[in-house]
Every structure is written in structure tokens, then in C-alpha cells.
Amino acid sequence: MRVRFSRRALLLASLSSTVLTSGAALAQEAANARDDEIVVTAQKREENLQDVPISIQALGTRKLDQLNVANFQDFSKLLPSVSFQSSQPGVTTVYMRGVASGGDGNHSGSLPSVGVYLDEQPVTTIGGTLDVHVYDIARIESLAGPQGTLYGASSQAGTIRIITNKPSTAGFEGRIDGELNSVKHGGMGGRLEGMINTPISDMAAARFVGWYQKDAGYIDNVPGTRTFCGTPTRDENDDIDGCIRNGVSVNNAGFVKKNFNDAEIYGGRAALKVDLDDNWTVTPTVLYQKQKSHGTFAQDPKVGDLQTQRFYPDMRTDKFIQAALTVEGKIGNFDLTYAGAYLDRKAYQINDYTDYAEAYDQIYEAQGGLANYFYLQDNAGNTIDPRQFIIGTDHFRKMSQELRIASPQDERFRVVAGLFYQRQSNQIHQDYQIPGLADALSVNGHPGTLWLTEQKRIDKDYAAFGEASFDITPTVTLTGGGRYYKYDNSLVGFFGFGRNPAGDPPNAPFNGAGSSQTGVAGCYTTTGELFRNNPGGTLLPAAVPGGPCTNLADFVGGKLVPKRTKDTGFTHRLNLTWKPSEDVLTYATWSRGFRPGGINRRATIAPYAADFLTNYELGIKTTLADGMVRLNAAIYMQDWKRFQFSFLGLNSFTEIHNGPNARIKGIEADVNIRPTDGLTISAAASYTDAKTRNNLCAIDDPTYQCTADPDNSIAADKGTRLPVTPKFNGNATVRYQFPLGPGEMHLQSVIAHRSSATPDIRVDVADDLGRIKGSTTVDFALGFDWNNYSFELFLQNAFDERAELSRFSNCGQCNDRVQILVNTPQTIGARLGAKF
């Protein structure tokens, strides 16, 4: 144990010393030659990274291949400004620069604060970042700070752009790569990837990319039992005051399995590029990917390392297809670009919800537990197993269109301007099932369903944007930009319990939970009254197919319309750049980003308003020692006003409120050094200090004193750190390559370190869940390239660090059974590649 610690400490010391001599922003691209450039399009133009006055981090094709990057989790650990929350593949919420309040990512939650683009098209989705497989990618650009001028609503805290390699008429080429790996404490995995680029004529070419990946499982579902309340105990007045746990007892023998959290990903991408003439190019693309995963990816510390206990099957299928079209051309000497896309994403999942039954059985133990407080019975009136499982589907659609024009880049005054529109919708289905639940106690028309959500969400955005730059002198440039926006968001449908037509409590309860207010009881009747106030009335038909009726809507003019919230506004960016020499650039930026407001899923809770982030930033970019050293730095302060805050409220139902204000201060740093031919050292780090500036109240209070309501309390004191983001996050890569025989050999090591973080902004909840522990991981690789072939042996997570990625519970009252998402254990493997 002592040896393991000393190795890690030495590597961490090396990282720290390297980073502290650097500065901030990031361009982790190890060049083959000292005069290599990294070209990015962050400002909607092609520019050298070192000439872009933005804190931008770029990972090019060579770097992505060298570091074996295949997905979001792989590249996010190389971007110190990026953090995330996740529960399983495909359910990940991305944050940048500490702009995180926690609890986001629900299908009816806040829109993301970080935009994700695939080429020119936004692929930002509600409820989880689109995890596009990374292969044959030109570069990944990470733009830190508000990008609300050129990128819009969901780029409040930053933007991540995945830029694919385009078809080329230069000649036929292809490549194929394969990998086999073995996970310690787990199974075997691997992947197969390939690409072909083929010219069709002098004016057209096509590019095809395909991949298949099998991720080995490493979490064991081990044997366990749960015993629920049975016989009630009574006090001297014969009132129930507790229970004897002699009720339903269950085990998970039918679901016990080693390494049960495996995943399978496959898909492909096709692109056609046609040069209509010397000035106009059309590029249609199609992307398809499907991911299937089983089990859960979190361990239960009450059970053991890499172990959990699940009592129903867990699985998820996530598939999406995107068709996109980019048209580029010239009108005079102005560049015109059209980018349009249609994305269709379908997710289906089943999740064990036994934790909910276990938690509520304990909560209501003084009332005799679920067996004596709820009405979980079959058609014969017998008490049944109270465990639940959830069947959920999301059908997400997104259509986006952008038209922009840019003046010549070499002019003293230059401008980019455009129009943007997008419409995204999500068809939401959540079915909470208790097998055997009586028909009369279930949601009407859904036997066995205790709770049902059938809702449709639509988010529409419109924008006109522009940015102009003027060279005041040959070395000083002033840039100003703005974006006028309009959003129009709506939500309609049903949520809640059923309503027994013959209900007459307590003899005939309304539903399995005994609720007389939620669900069908809150649906609209033909008179506009709610059913609980007009029990003899006629229910209006369901606005969303599959629901029994509608309780989330507005009754207007005799009919139901979706609940809506809409607003308009303006965001800005002002930048002053000074370039005293070809190798040094400094800049100062004042920018603002926003995130639209929206509708709460619970009809009784008011809509939440937009929140805004104002950024003040100073940065420097340098290229030193004849290109052998690239050193960038940025320091910033951000004010986050009335931030949106999501949490699981009553019935473990997501609520979104506007919280207090927060201030975030930070530094970003990176350095890339080539001290000698063949040796490259790169390092990057960020320090983030993010705290609230007012109290966070349990019940909304615009004064932040949390005293206006006697039931109110302080959920987080002024000065509480924002969750998820660690104070320090950094990584370093050392790569040495040298000629050997007929080819070239390389040795490589990567170290990544992050400090601890809190999982939730609410202090009591964070204490229950425990801190997300800091971690340090180390990877090694040894490889050989010759002619058009490559071979590599690798060891990832070499010291088998159990890095905690997030902590959560499965319901709002389930904090007694914490789930910890951890990284993949030590993995050893081999890769073989060929180009032709």
C-alpha cells in the first residue's frame, strides 16, 4: 500500500510542478513539428487556436488517437474546466467552470447549461448529453465561459464542439482499428472501428465510418433480502405506533449476476461532400448510434466494493439518428453558411425501484409501514409485495436551422451575423409498476401501475445574432456582439395516481397510496373544474395519448392548452484583444449567457424563470522558444443570477425553482512543451471557487432570509460551495517516441487528478450522500508504428483507483442507501490498427 501511494504522489507532484509553471486555457495538441498549428472554428471562422481570444481547449485527431479517446467520459477527464453528473451511460449532465446547482438532467428538468455541437449542428438534449462515439474525429473544441452570442441558449456556461473529418477528393484512404481488453474484477471487452474515404469525382467524395464496442461489466449484483413491515404494534390507546418486520420478505436470487453492468455500442456515420463549383459546397451527413446497457453502474457502499443488490432487472436502450445538411458558399466576397439538422432519439429503460419501497416502509414505520399505511393489495384484498420497478421511455426530437453570413476575414472591419431557429420536443412516459396491484387501486386503464407520467414537452428558440471586430491598430482589436433571443416552452399531460371510481375511504381507497389530491383527482372536467372538486363531472380526454386524463394544462375557452412560459431578451459579448507580437496575445472579455425558463411537471408549482451568467475574464496565449513551448492562461469571475435549482420533492417528483445568486472565481491553465525531438509534455489544470451569495431556502423566498413562511428553513447558507465541480482538476501527459528498426516506438503516461466535491447544494442532503472523494488515476501505453500499421499495449487506471464520479440516491427519500458511480477498474489491453 505504501509503494502504491508513493508512485501516485510522485506523479502528482510532477503534474503540479508542470501546471504551476504554466497559465490557463488549453490546447493539448502535441505537434509533429514545432511550427504546427491547431485550426479551430470556435468563432464561426477558421483560425489558429493561438489567435482566438477565448478560453478554448482543443483535442485534435492525433491526440484523440494517442489517448484512446472513445466517448465523453474519456475526453472530459482531459478538459479541466468540464465536470459532470451521471448515473449510467447516456444519462449524463455536463457542467463547465463550476456552473452547477446539481439535480439537473431530468427529462422535464432545466435545459442544459452547456451546449454540445456535432459539426455545425446543436445536439444538446434534455435529460442526458448525446454520447457520440469518438472515431475519425478532426478535433474536439471546448469553449469555456458564456457563448451566448454565437451559440445561444444552452451555451450559458460553455460549448463543446465535436468536429468530424470531412470527405476529401484528394484520394482513396481508409483505416481499421481493433482492441481487446480485460477489466480487473470484471470481464472482457473490445471494439472494432473503421473508416473509408472515397472520391466519386473531382468534385465529390464520400466518407463512411463504423464502430462496434463492447464494454465489460465490473459491478456484481450480489444476493440480498428485504423484509417489510407486517404486524402493526399499538400503544395504550390501541393506536398504531410501529410494526413488527414479519411482513413480505423477498430476495433477489433470480437476478444475482457477476459483472452485470455490461454495455454494447454500435453505429455509423456517412457523409457526402459535393463541390458545386469553386465557391459552393454541399455536405449532407447521417449519423446513427445505438447503445444497450444492462445493470447499474453504481456501487452500494453498504453492500461492498463494486457490488450492489438489485431486485428487478435494470437495462437501458438509447438510440438516435441525425440527418444534417451544411451548405457553404460565397456571395461576392462574403461567406454564407446554412446548417440544418433533424435529430430523433429514443430511450427505453427499466429500473429497479426497490429502494423507494424500502425507504417509505421506514418513513411510515410509526404508522405500521407500507402494509398498514398504504393500500398495496391485490384484487382479493391481500397485502402484496410493495416493491416497484419503472418502465420509462423518452422520444426526443430536435430540428435546428441556422443561416449566417461572414465578411472577409482579412479586412480591418469584419462581421459575422445570422438567424437561428430550433424546435425540440420530448414525449415522456414513466410507468411505476407494482406487480399484482388491484385494478381499482391502479392508474385508470393501467392495471399494476401505481403512478404514471404521460407528458409532452416542447421547447422553441428563435434568435438573431451578430458579432463585429474592428482592428483599432495593427495589434489592438475590439469585438462586440449580441444575440436577441426568444424562447417559447410548454408542457402538457398527466402525472400521478389513479382514482377508484367506487372510492370511499377508508373502506374503498382511491388508489394504492390513498391519495385524494394527486393524479386523476387533479384532472380537468368539461366544466373546467378539477375532478376532486367536481367528482360527478365528466373528465376531458387525455391531451397526451396513454394518459387517463389531463392534469397538467390550462383550461382556456372550453379546451385544454399546454402550460407555457415564454420570454425575450438580449445577451452580449465585448472583447478587447492586444497582440504585441506574433507569439503573444492578451485579451479581456465581458460576456453574458442565459438558460431559458420552463414549466414544472407538477401543475401546482409555478414556472421557473431564465437564469443568467455574466463573465469577466482576462487571458493570455503565448508561443515561446521557436514553438517548443505553448503556454496559455485565463482568470475569470462569473456572477450567476437566480440560478435554476432542481431537486426531488414530494413523491420523489422533480421540482425546478430559481435559487439565489452565486459567484464563481477561477483560473484555467495549460502548457505544451517539446524540449527535444520525440518528447512531448503537456499539462492542464483548473481551480474553481464557486459559492452562493445568498441563502438557499427550502421554500422560495425572494428575500433569501427563509423566514417568511413558518415551515421554511435554510437549505444552504450563504457561502455554500456549489456542487459537483472540484476545486482543483488537472491532468498531464508525457509521450516519448523514437525510431526503432523499421518504425517508431512510443512510451506514454497520462495522470489525471481531481479534488473532492459535494454531490448536492443542500447541506443536509450532501451530508447524507457524503462527499465525492478526490482521486488520481494513471494510464500507461507502449506502442510501435511501422509503415501503415500500429500496435499498442495499454494499462488504464494502472493502480486500480476507485475514482468516484458522482453520488446519488434513487429517490428523494432514499439517502440512506447511497449509490456511488465509479470509474472502470484497472484495464489492460492491446490495440492493432492499419491504414490503407
mmCIF file of N, CA, C and O in Angstrom, residues 400-472:
data_model
loop_
_atom_site.group_PDB
_atom_site.id
_atom_site.type_symbol
_atom_site.label_atom_id
_atom_site.label_comp_id
_atom_site.label_asym_id
_atom_site.label_seq_id
_atom_site.Cartn_x
_atom_site.Cartn_y
_atom_site.Cartn_z
ATOM 1 N N SER A 400 -33.169 21.911 -36.046
ATOM 2 C CA SER A 400 -32.478 23.197 -35.918
ATOM 3 C C SER A 400 -32.075 23.707 -37.291
ATOM 4 O O SER A 400 -31.769 22.925 -38.197
ATOM 5 N N GLN A 401 -32.075 25.024 -37.411
ATOM 6 C CA GLN A 401 -31.665 25.661 -38.656
ATOM 7 C C GLN A 401 -30.937 26.962 -38.340
ATOM 8 O O GLN A 401 -31.379 27.739 -37.485
ATOM 9 N N GLU A 402 -29.837 27.174 -39.037
ATOM 10 C CA GLU A 402 -29.069 28.400 -38.855
ATOM 11 C C GLU A 402 -28.597 28.894 -40.215
ATOM 12 O O GLU A 402 -28.132 28.107 -41.048
ATOM 13 N N LEU A 403 -28.704 30.182 -40.421
ATOM 14 C CA LEU A 403 -28.211 30.837 -41.629
ATOM 15 C C LEU A 403 -27.351 32.006 -41.186
ATOM 16 O O LEU A 403 -27.802 32.861 -40.424
ATOM 17 N N ARG A 404 -26.097 32.037 -41.651
ATOM 18 C CA ARG A 404 -25.216 33.130 -41.235
ATOM 19 C C ARG A 404 -24.338 33.576 -42.395
ATOM 20 O O ARG A 404 -24.089 32.826 -43.350
ATOM 21 N N ILE A 405 -23.859 34.788 -42.270
ATOM 22 C CA ILE A 405 -23.005 35.388 -43.281
ATOM 23 C C ILE A 405 -21.810 36.017 -42.592
ATOM 24 O O ILE A 405 -21.924 36.525 -41.472
ATOM 25 N N ALA A 406 -20.659 35.928 -43.229
ATOM 26 C CA ALA A 406 -19.424 36.458 -42.647
ATOM 27 C C ALA A 406 -18.665 37.242 -43.702
ATOM 28 O O ALA A 406 -18.509 36.794 -44.846
ATOM 29 N N SER A 407 -18.184 38.401 -43.302
ATOM 30 C CA SER A 407 -17.400 39.240 -44.212
ATOM 31 C C SER A 407 -15.976 38.696 -44.307
ATOM 32 O O SER A 407 -15.576 37.845 -43.505
ATOM 33 N N PRO A 408 -15.181 39.159 -45.255
ATOM 34 C CA PRO A 408 -13.808 38.661 -45.404
ATOM 35 C C PRO A 408 -13.014 38.800 -44.108
ATOM 36 O O PRO A 408 -13.053 39.827 -43.442
ATOM 37 N N GLN A 409 -12.262 37.756 -43.791
ATOM 38 C CA GLN A 409 -11.555 37.698 -42.528
ATOM 39 C C GLN A 409 -10.334 38.613 -42.497
ATOM 40 O O GLN A 409 -9.884 39.015 -41.418
ATOM 41 N N ASP A 410 -9.798 38.978 -43.657
ATOM 42 C CA ASP A 410 -8.585 39.779 -43.681
ATOM 43 C C ASP A 410 -8.854 41.279 -43.709
ATOM 44 O O ASP A 410 -7.936 42.083 -43.813
ATOM 45 N N GLU A 411 -10.124 41.676 -43.603
ATOM 46 C CA GLU A 411 -10.455 43.098 -43.577
ATOM 47 C C GLU A 411 -10.268 43.667 -42.173
ATOM 48 O O GLU A 411 -10.364 42.954 -41.171
ATOM 49 N N ARG A 412 -10.064 44.988 -42.119
ATOM 50 C CA ARG A 412 -9.885 45.644 -40.824
ATOM 51 C C ARG A 412 -11.160 45.572 -39.993
ATOM 52 O O ARG A 412 -11.138 45.383 -38.778
ATOM 53 N N PHE A 413 -12.312 45.711 -40.675
ATOM 54 C CA PHE A 413 -13.618 45.565 -40.025
ATOM 55 C C PHE A 413 -14.277 44.322 -40.593
ATOM 56 O O PHE A 413 -14.393 44.161 -41.811
ATOM 57 N N ARG A 414 -14.685 43.419 -39.727
ATOM 58 C CA ARG A 414 -15.283 42.169 -40.172
ATOM 59 C C ARG A 414 -16.453 41.806 -39.258
ATOM 60 O O ARG A 414 -16.472 42.182 -38.081
ATOM 61 N N VAL A 415 -17.379 41.084 -39.825
ATOM 62 C CA VAL A 415 -18.608 40.814 -39.101
ATOM 63 C C VAL A 415 -19.107 39.405 -39.407
ATOM 64 O O VAL A 415 -18.892 38.882 -40.506
ATOM 65 N N VAL A 416 -19.745 38.796 -38.412
ATOM 66 C CA VAL A 416 -20.488 37.545 -38.570
ATOM 67 C C VAL A 416 -21.897 37.815 -38.067
ATOM 68 O O VAL A 416 -22.074 38.366 -36.972
ATOM 69 N N ALA A 417 -22.914 37.440 -38.829
ATOM 70 C CA ALA A 417 -24.303 37.677 -38.414
ATOM 71 C C ALA A 417 -25.163 36.538 -38.918
ATOM 72 O O ALA A 417 -24.847 35.895 -39.934
ATOM 73 N N GLY A 418 -26.262 36.277 -38.201
ATOM 74 C CA GLY A 418 -27.099 35.177 -38.637
ATOM 75 C C GLY A 418 -28.429 35.089 -37.921
ATOM 76 O O GLY A 418 -28.741 35.881 -37.015
ATOM 77 N N LEU A 419 -29.207 34.100 -38.342
ATOM 78 C CA LEU A 419 -30.514 33.794 -37.768
ATOM 79 C C LEU A 419 -30.512 32.330 -37.339
ATOM 80 O O LEU A 419 -29.891 31.479 -37.989
ATOM 81 N N PHE A 420 -31.240 32.042 -36.264
ATOM 82 C CA PHE A 420 -31.264 30.688 -35.724
ATOM 83 C C PHE A 420 -32.671 30.337 -35.260
ATOM 84 O O PHE A 420 -33.391 31.176 -34.708
ATOM 85 N N TYR A 421 -33.050 29.073 -35.498
ATOM 86 C CA TYR A 421 -34.334 28.565 -35.005
ATOM 87 C C TYR A 421 -34.160 27.098 -34.646
ATOM 88 O O TYR A 421 -33.489 26.338 -35.358
ATOM 89 N N GLN A 422 -34.766 26.688 -33.529
ATOM 90 C CA GLN A 422 -34.807 25.266 -33.217
ATOM 91 C C GLN A 422 -36.096 24.928 -32.481
ATOM 92 O O GLN A 422 -36.649 25.750 -31.741
ATOM 93 N N ARG A 423 -36.549 23.725 -32.705
ATOM 94 C CA ARG A 423 -37.716 23.184 -32.006
ATOM 95 C C ARG A 423 -37.336 21.802 -31.507
ATOM 96 O O ARG A 423 -36.907 20.946 -32.283
ATOM 97 N N GLN A 424 -37.476 21.600 -30.209
ATOM 98 C CA GLN A 424 -37.191 20.289 -29.647
ATOM 99 C C GLN A 424 -38.377 19.833 -28.809
ATOM 100 O O GLN A 424 -39.013 20.637 -28.121
ATOM 101 N N SER A 425 -38.670 18.562 -28.907
ATOM 102 C CA SER A 425 -39.799 18.000 -28.162
ATOM 103 C C SER A 425 -39.369 16.713 -27.489
ATOM 104 O O SER A 425 -38.411 16.048 -27.911
ATOM 105 N N ASN A 426 -40.094 16.347 -26.433
ATOM 106 C CA ASN A 426 -39.836 15.095 -25.738
ATOM 107 C C ASN A 426 -41.155 14.485 -25.297
ATOM 108 O O ASN A 426 -41.938 15.124 -24.594
ATOM 109 N N GLN A 427 -41.414 13.279 -25.772
ATOM 110 C CA GLN A 427 -42.585 12.514 -25.363
ATOM 111 C C GLN A 427 -42.157 11.655 -24.175
ATOM 112 O O GLN A 427 -41.306 10.767 -24.315
ATOM 113 N N ILE A 428 -42.735 11.906 -22.996
ATOM 114 C CA ILE A 428 -42.258 11.323 -21.749
ATOM 115 C C ILE A 428 -43.253 10.279 -21.233
ATOM 116 O O ILE A 428 -44.439 10.567 -21.091
ATOM 117 N N HIS A 429 -42.741 9.100 -20.943
ATOM 118 C CA HIS A 429 -43.567 8.026 -20.376
ATOM 119 C C HIS A 429 -42.812 7.428 -19.200
ATOM 120 O O HIS A 429 -41.669 6.967 -19.345
ATOM 121 N N GLN A 430 -43.417 7.440 -18.011
ATOM 122 C CA GLN A 430 -42.836 6.848 -16.812
ATOM 123 C C GLN A 430 -43.918 6.032 -16.114
ATOM 124 O O GLN A 430 -44.910 6.590 -15.631
ATOM 125 N N ASP A 431 -43.724 4.732 -16.051
ATOM 126 C CA ASP A 431 -44.726 3.808 -15.518
ATOM 127 C C ASP A 431 -44.135 3.107 -14.290
ATOM 128 O O ASP A 431 -43.236 2.270 -14.420
ATOM 129 N N TYR A 432 -44.638 3.457 -13.099
ATOM 130 C CA TYR A 432 -44.162 2.884 -11.841
ATOM 131 C C TYR A 432 -45.058 1.701 -11.483
ATOM 132 O O TYR A 432 -46.198 1.883 -11.071
ATOM 133 N N GLN A 433 -44.541 0.503 -11.636
ATOM 134 C CA GLN A 433 -45.366 -0.691 -11.539
ATOM 135 C C GLN A 433 -45.110 -1.474 -10.255
ATOM 136 O O GLN A 433 -43.975 -1.611 -9.804
ATOM 137 N N ILE A 434 -46.222 -1.975 -9.692
ATOM 138 C CA ILE A 434 -46.190 -2.931 -8.585
ATOM 139 C C ILE A 434 -46.966 -4.155 -9.053
ATOM 140 O O ILE A 434 -48.199 -4.112 -9.141
ATOM 141 N N PRO A 435 -46.274 -5.228 -9.414
ATOM 142 C CA PRO A 435 -46.986 -6.405 -9.926
ATOM 143 C C PRO A 435 -48.061 -6.894 -8.964
ATOM 144 O O PRO A 435 -47.826 -7.011 -7.760
ATOM 145 N N GLY A 436 -49.248 -7.119 -9.512
ATOM 146 C CA GLY A 436 -50.348 -7.648 -8.711
ATOM 147 C C GLY A 436 -51.220 -6.592 -8.068
ATOM 148 O O GLY A 436 -52.216 -6.932 -7.404
ATOM 149 N N LEU A 437 -50.900 -5.318 -8.227
ATOM 150 C CA LEU A 437 -51.710 -4.269 -7.625
ATOM 151 C C LEU A 437 -53.125 -4.320 -8.196
ATOM 152 O O LEU A 437 -53.322 -4.451 -9.403
ATOM 153 N N ALA A 438 -54.108 -4.221 -7.312
ATOM 154 C CA ALA A 438 -55.518 -4.316 -7.721
ATOM 155 C C ALA A 438 -55.853 -3.294 -8.803
ATOM 156 O O ALA A 438 -55.352 -2.171 -8.794
ATOM 157 N N ASP A 439 -56.707 -3.686 -9.730
ATOM 158 C CA ASP A 439 -57.101 -2.801 -10.826
ATOM 159 C C ASP A 439 -57.666 -1.482 -10.302
ATOM 160 O O ASP A 439 -57.354 -0.406 -10.823
ATOM 161 N N ALA A 440 -58.509 -1.565 -9.264
ATOM 162 C CA ALA A 440 -59.166 -0.367 -8.750
ATOM 163 C C ALA A 440 -58.193 0.564 -8.035
ATOM 164 O O ALA A 440 -58.487 1.748 -7.856
ATOM 165 N N LEU A 441 -57.036 0.036 -7.624
ATOM 166 C CA LEU A 441 -56.042 0.842 -6.911
ATOM 167 C C LEU A 441 -54.938 1.346 -7.837
ATOM 168 O O LEU A 441 -54.056 2.078 -7.408
ATOM 169 N N SER A 442 -55.003 0.929 -9.099
ATOM 170 C CA SER A 442 -54.005 1.315 -10.098
ATOM 171 C C SER A 442 -54.451 2.574 -10.824
ATOM 172 O O SER A 442 -55.587 3.044 -10.668
ATOM 173 N N VAL A 443 -53.561 3.111 -11.630
ATOM 174 C CA VAL A 443 -53.940 4.225 -12.501
ATOM 175 C C VAL A 443 -54.986 3.707 -13.484
ATOM 176 O O VAL A 443 -54.833 2.625 -14.063
ATOM 177 N N ASN A 444 -56.032 4.465 -13.676
ATOM 178 C CA ASN A 444 -57.165 4.045 -14.502
ATOM 179 C C ASN A 444 -56.698 3.613 -15.892
ATOM 180 O O ASN A 444 -56.039 4.368 -16.602
ATOM 181 N N GLY A 445 -57.069 2.373 -16.256
ATOM 182 C CA GLY A 445 -56.688 1.849 -17.560
ATOM 183 C C GLY A 445 -55.295 1.255 -17.603
ATOM 184 O O GLY A 445 -54.854 0.798 -18.668
ATOM 185 N N HIS A 446 -54.597 1.234 -16.455
ATOM 186 C CA HIS A 446 -53.223 0.713 -16.410
ATOM 187 C C HIS A 446 -53.086 -0.221 -15.200
ATOM 188 O O HIS A 446 -52.495 0.165 -14.188
ATOM 189 N N PRO A 447 -53.595 -1.438 -15.258
ATOM 190 C CA PRO A 447 -53.511 -2.359 -14.117
ATOM 191 C C PRO A 447 -52.062 -2.579 -13.685
ATOM 192 O O PRO A 447 -51.178 -2.800 -14.515
ATOM 193 N N GLY A 448 -51.827 -2.510 -12.375
ATOM 194 C CA GLY A 448 -50.493 -2.716 -11.839
ATOM 195 C C GLY A 448 -49.637 -1.463 -11.779
ATOM 196 O O GLY A 448 -48.514 -1.511 -11.267
ATOM 197 N N THR A 449 -50.160 -0.347 -12.267
ATOM 198 C CA THR A 449 -49.401 0.911 -12.265
ATOM 199 C C THR A 449 -49.825 1.772 -11.088
ATOM 200 O O THR A 449 -50.982 2.189 -11.008
ATOM 201 N N LEU A 450 -48.901 2.043 -10.176
ATOM 202 C CA LEU A 450 -49.206 2.900 -9.037
ATOM 203 C C LEU A 450 -49.178 4.365 -9.426
ATOM 204 O O LEU A 450 -50.008 5.158 -8.986
ATOM 205 N N TRP A 451 -48.202 4.734 -10.250
ATOM 206 C CA TRP A 451 -48.002 6.132 -10.665
ATOM 207 C C TRP A 451 -47.670 6.151 -12.151
ATOM 208 O O TRP A 451 -46.916 5.304 -12.639
ATOM 209 N N LEU A 452 -48.207 7.135 -12.853
ATOM 210 C CA LEU A 452 -47.968 7.241 -14.289
ATOM 211 C C LEU A 452 -47.651 8.683 -14.660
ATOM 212 O O LEU A 452 -48.283 9.616 -14.152
ATOM 213 N N THR A 453 -46.669 8.844 -15.537
ATOM 214 C CA THR A 453 -46.390 10.143 -16.150
ATOM 215 C C THR A 453 -46.493 9.982 -17.655
ATOM 216 O O THR A 453 -45.809 9.140 -18.248
ATOM 217 N N GLU A 454 -47.384 10.758 -18.271
ATOM 218 C CA GLU A 454 -47.522 10.811 -19.738
ATOM 219 C C GLU A 454 -47.568 12.291 -20.117
ATOM 220 O O GLU A 454 -48.596 12.953 -19.950
ATOM 221 N N GLN A 455 -46.442 12.810 -20.594
ATOM 222 C CA GLN A 455 -46.355 14.239 -20.863
ATOM 223 C C GLN A 455 -45.615 14.507 -22.173
ATOM 224 O O GLN A 455 -44.818 13.682 -22.619
ATOM 225 N N LYS A 456 -45.890 15.661 -22.738
ATOM 226 C CA LYS A 456 -45.179 16.101 -23.938
ATOM 227 C C LYS A 456 -44.617 17.486 -23.678
ATOM 228 O O LYS A 456 -45.334 18.396 -23.271
ATOM 229 N N ARG A 457 -43.336 17.605 -23.926
ATOM 230 C CA ARG A 457 -42.637 18.872 -23.720
ATOM 231 C C ARG A 457 -42.165 19.415 -25.069
ATOM 232 O O ARG A 457 -41.631 18.667 -25.892
ATOM 233 N N ILE A 458 -42.340 20.710 -25.278
ATOM 234 C CA ILE A 458 -41.860 21.373 -26.499
ATOM 235 C C ILE A 458 -41.102 22.630 -26.099
ATOM 236 O O ILE A 458 -41.609 23.450 -25.329
ATOM 237 N N ASP A 459 -39.881 22.764 -26.600
ATOM 238 C CA ASP A 459 -39.057 23.949 -26.365
ATOM 239 C C ASP A 459 -38.689 24.555 -27.716
ATOM 240 O O ASP A 459 -38.084 23.877 -28.556
ATOM 241 N N LYS A 460 -39.041 25.823 -27.911
ATOM 242 C CA LYS A 460 -38.731 26.506 -29.167
ATOM 243 C C LYS A 460 -37.852 27.723 -28.891
ATOM 244 O O LYS A 460 -38.071 28.448 -27.916
ATOM 245 N N ASP A 461 -36.861 27.910 -29.753
ATOM 246 C CA ASP A 461 -35.935 29.036 -29.623
ATOM 247 C C ASP A 461 -35.801 29.753 -30.957
ATOM 248 O O ASP A 461 -35.672 29.108 -32.016
ATOM 249 N N TYR A 462 -35.803 31.082 -30.896
ATOM 250 C CA TYR A 462 -35.574 31.926 -32.059
ATOM 251 C C TYR A 462 -34.462 32.918 -31.695
ATOM 252 O O TYR A 462 -34.400 33.390 -30.557
ATOM 253 N N ALA A 463 -33.605 33.247 -32.659
ATOM 254 C CA ALA A 463 -32.535 34.191 -32.338
ATOM 255 C C ALA A 463 -32.033 34.889 -33.597
ATOM 256 O O ALA A 463 -32.054 34.324 -34.698
ATOM 257 N N ALA A 464 -31.580 36.120 -33.398
ATOM 258 C CA ALA A 464 -30.821 36.864 -34.401
ATOM 259 C C ALA A 464 -29.531 37.294 -33.716
ATOM 260 O O ALA A 464 -29.576 37.851 -32.613
ATOM 261 N N PHE A 465 -28.396 37.019 -34.336
ATOM 262 C CA PHE A 465 -27.130 37.269 -33.655
ATOM 263 C C PHE A 465 -26.138 37.945 -34.595
ATOM 264 O O PHE A 465 -26.254 37.880 -35.826
ATOM 265 N N GLY A 466 -25.156 38.571 -33.997
ATOM 266 C CA GLY A 466 -24.109 39.212 -34.784
ATOM 267 C C GLY A 466 -22.908 39.526 -33.922
ATOM 268 O O GLY A 466 -23.017 39.732 -32.713
ATOM 269 N N GLU A 467 -21.761 39.547 -34.560
ATOM 270 C CA GLU A 467 -20.528 39.888 -33.867
ATOM 271 C C GLU A 467 -19.621 40.616 -34.861
ATOM 272 O O GLU A 467 -19.428 40.154 -35.992
ATOM 273 N N ALA A 468 -19.095 41.751 -34.448
ATOM 274 C CA ALA A 468 -18.245 42.569 -35.319
ATOM 275 C C ALA A 468 -16.909 42.823 -34.645
ATOM 276 O O ALA A 468 -16.840 43.037 -33.429
ATOM 277 N N SER A 469 -15.846 42.799 -35.439
ATOM 278 C CA SER A 469 -14.493 43.073 -34.939
ATOM 279 C C SER A 469 -13.880 44.211 -35.739
ATOM 280 O O SER A 469 -14.035 44.280 -36.968
ATOM 281 N N PHE A 470 -13.159 45.078 -35.023
ATOM 282 C CA PHE A 470 -12.502 46.212 -35.674
ATOM 283 C C PHE A 470 -11.075 46.317 -35.154
ATOM 284 O O PHE A 470 -10.846 46.339 -33.936
ATOM 285 N N ASP A 471 -10.119 46.343 -36.079
ATOM 286 C CA ASP A 471 -8.714 46.494 -35.710
ATOM 287 C C ASP A 471 -8.422 47.972 -35.476
ATOM 288 O O ASP A 471 -8.233 48.745 -36.432
ATOM 289 N N ILE A 472 -8.408 48.367 -34.206
ATOM 290 C CA ILE A 472 -8.141 49.769 -33.862
ATOM 291 C C ILE A 472 -6.739 50.147 -34.327
ATOM 292 O O ILE A 472 -6.511 51.224 -34.876
#
